[in-house]
C-alpha positions as MATLAB code, in Angstrom:
seq = 'MSLLELAFVFFYIGLFTIGGGLVAISLMYKPIVGGGLISEELFYNMVAISESTPGPIGINMATYIGYELHGVFGGIVTTLATVLPSLIIIIIVAKFFTRLKEQPLVQSVFSVLRPAVSGTILVAALQMFSLAILNIPESKENFSWQQVIKIPEIIFYAFAFFVITKTKIHPILIIILGAIFGILFL';
ca = [
     147.843  100.698  115.837;
     147.721  103.701  113.532;
     144.605  104.504  111.533;
     146.377  103.547  108.294;
     147.351  100.139  109.734;
     143.788   99.668  110.977;
     142.485  100.519  107.498;
     144.738   97.820  106.002;
     143.469   95.299  108.566;
     139.865   96.069  107.662;
     140.634   96.036  103.938;
     142.046   92.512  104.459;
     138.955   91.547  106.459;
     136.680   92.923  103.747;
     138.667   91.102  101.071;
     138.413   87.686  102.740;
     134.935   87.909  104.266;
     133.163   85.345  102.136;
     129.918   84.244  103.740;
     128.724   87.243  105.694;
     129.233   89.132  108.895;
     129.945   86.200  111.187;
     132.948   85.364  109.032;
     134.072   88.987  109.358;
     133.800   88.715  113.139;
     136.031   85.660  113.240;
     138.560   87.451  110.988;
     138.448   90.570  113.206;
     139.040   88.705  116.434;
     142.733   87.890  116.082;
     144.099   91.281  114.967;
     141.783   93.308  117.199;
     141.527   91.261  120.418;
     144.654   89.157  119.911;
     146.557   92.307  119.027;
     145.574   93.819  122.374;
     143.609   96.715  120.897;
     140.436   95.924  122.858;
     139.401   93.327  125.420;
     137.538   90.141  124.533;
     134.561   91.266  126.605;
     134.365   94.622  124.786;
     134.695   92.821  121.448;
     131.740   90.534  122.157;
     129.720   93.430  123.559;
     130.374   95.153  120.239;
     129.191   91.996  118.463;
     125.954   92.011  120.470;
     125.332   95.684  119.733;
     126.251   95.298  116.059;
     123.950   92.294  115.756;
     121.102   94.241  117.344;
     121.408   97.353  115.181;
     120.218   97.687  111.582;
     122.678   96.867  108.834;
     125.262   94.193  108.127;
     127.006   93.029  111.286;
     130.488   93.064  109.720;
     130.126   96.684  108.627;
     128.622   97.661  111.986;
     131.559   96.028  113.772;
     134.094   97.774  111.533;
     132.456  101.128  112.204;
     132.234  100.499  115.943;
     135.849   99.347  116.278;
     137.138  102.242  114.164;
     135.149  104.678  116.271;
     136.327  103.098  119.523;
     139.990  103.282  118.495;
     140.132  106.514  116.427;
     136.875  108.420  116.859;
     134.375  109.353  114.142;
     136.993  109.550  111.383;
     138.277  106.109  112.403;
     134.757  104.704  112.082;
     134.418  106.164  108.592;
     137.828  104.879  107.471;
     137.310  101.327  108.788;
     133.848  101.173  107.228;
     135.151  102.277  103.829;
     138.140   99.917  104.084;
     135.796   97.007  104.822;
     133.418   97.794  101.949;
     135.985   98.667   99.269;
     137.149   95.103   98.448;
     133.559   93.918   98.058;
     132.756   96.825   95.791;
     135.756   96.112   93.570;
     135.094   92.360   93.479;
     131.365   92.667   92.748;
     132.066   94.993   89.817;
     134.536   92.458   88.390;
     132.262   89.480   89.096;
     129.223   91.201   87.594;
     131.143   91.801   84.418;
     132.296   88.189   83.933;
     130.127   85.830   86.030;
     127.270   85.309   83.588;
     129.755   84.087   80.978;
     131.786   81.929   83.372;
     129.270   80.459   85.838;
     128.976   77.157   83.935;
     132.744   76.605   83.789;
     133.917   73.560   85.789;
     136.639   75.576   87.543;
     134.143   78.183   88.750;
     131.752   75.477   89.966;
     134.637   73.729   91.762;
     135.598   76.935   93.542;
     132.023   77.433   94.764;
     131.719   73.799   95.887;
     134.738   74.279   98.180;
     133.787   77.778   99.346;
     130.458   76.585  100.784;
     131.918   74.239  103.440;
     134.795   76.637  104.174;
     132.354   79.464  104.840;
     130.071   77.197  106.884;
     133.000   76.131  109.071;
     134.080   79.725  109.627;
     130.543   80.723  110.603;
     130.390   77.750  113.001;
     133.622   78.853  114.715;
     132.260   82.380  115.228;
     128.954   81.002  116.529;
     130.720   78.669  118.989;
     132.915   81.513  120.245;
     129.835   83.676  120.811;
     128.010   80.774  122.481;
     130.849   80.009  124.893;
     131.276   83.668  125.847;
     127.531   84.006  126.391;
     127.108   81.058  128.758;
     130.561   80.281  130.149;
     132.687   82.238  132.578;
     136.132   80.664  132.234;
     138.306   81.750  135.177;
     141.866   82.818  134.474;
     143.107   80.945  137.533;
     142.461   77.226  137.951;
     142.712   77.481  141.742;
     139.434   76.820  143.573;
     137.837   75.829  140.257;
     134.157   74.842  140.354;
     131.573   74.341  137.641;
     129.135   76.604  139.469;
     131.491   79.501  138.740;
     131.991   78.528  135.107;
     128.410   78.045  133.953;
     126.203   81.138  133.778;
     122.870   79.624  134.844;
     120.543   82.610  134.055;
     122.098   82.947  130.598;
     121.670   79.221  129.905;
     118.005   79.422  130.935;
     117.418   82.371  128.606;
     119.390   80.670  125.829;
     117.211   77.533  126.131;
     114.071   79.703  126.173;
     115.187   81.681  123.094;
     116.207   78.518  121.236;
     112.840   76.898  121.968;
     110.818   79.976  121.010;
     112.705   80.558  117.754;
     112.558   76.920  116.640;
     109.005   76.084  117.785;
     107.007   79.271  117.251;
     106.543   81.969  114.653;
     107.614   84.776  116.990;
     109.911   87.198  115.200;
     113.582   87.005  116.328;
     113.684   90.762  116.993;
     111.246   90.175  119.849;
     113.702   87.664  121.346;
     116.501   90.253  121.080;
     114.331   92.835  122.860;
     113.413   90.283  125.538;
     117.121   89.470  125.923;
     117.914   93.142  126.522;
     115.131   93.400  129.090;
     116.269   90.142  130.747;
     119.821   91.468  130.972;
     118.701   94.761  132.490;
     116.395   93.170  135.051;
     118.288   90.062  136.111;
     122.006   90.545  135.463;
];
């Protein structure tokens, strides 16, 4: 894919990313992984790195993918292409929203956008979850559940879920512990 085509893909992603970075990830998956530009494993490694670095995950992913495919200039172009639609839309919305926010049509649009965005985020989260704890073999021969389920990852997932939901420990500490766990045990 040429850099110009990649810029159009990321402009499209930036235009339809309503709801945050996880929505952007689900929009990136098909043209980037499905298009054969990078592997699924590399894509989700990029997600993990982008999630762990400062800044919006969608922008981090755009930069990382652009850099991976076309170097530094590719990272700059994909980042700008991702941000440009939001910049244009926010300027337009800022100009008119205060006058239109009470209109029934505007309220109807937002009432439908909320569940649509939630569903898109759920799909991205489930894809990340299954990649993190499942190892689906390409061949169904000699299939066993012991090969499919990643036991150490499930144990850490359960630990992280418990700690985040039951304590006041900051999530960044869990991310750091996850990195250490991966280095030491995997």
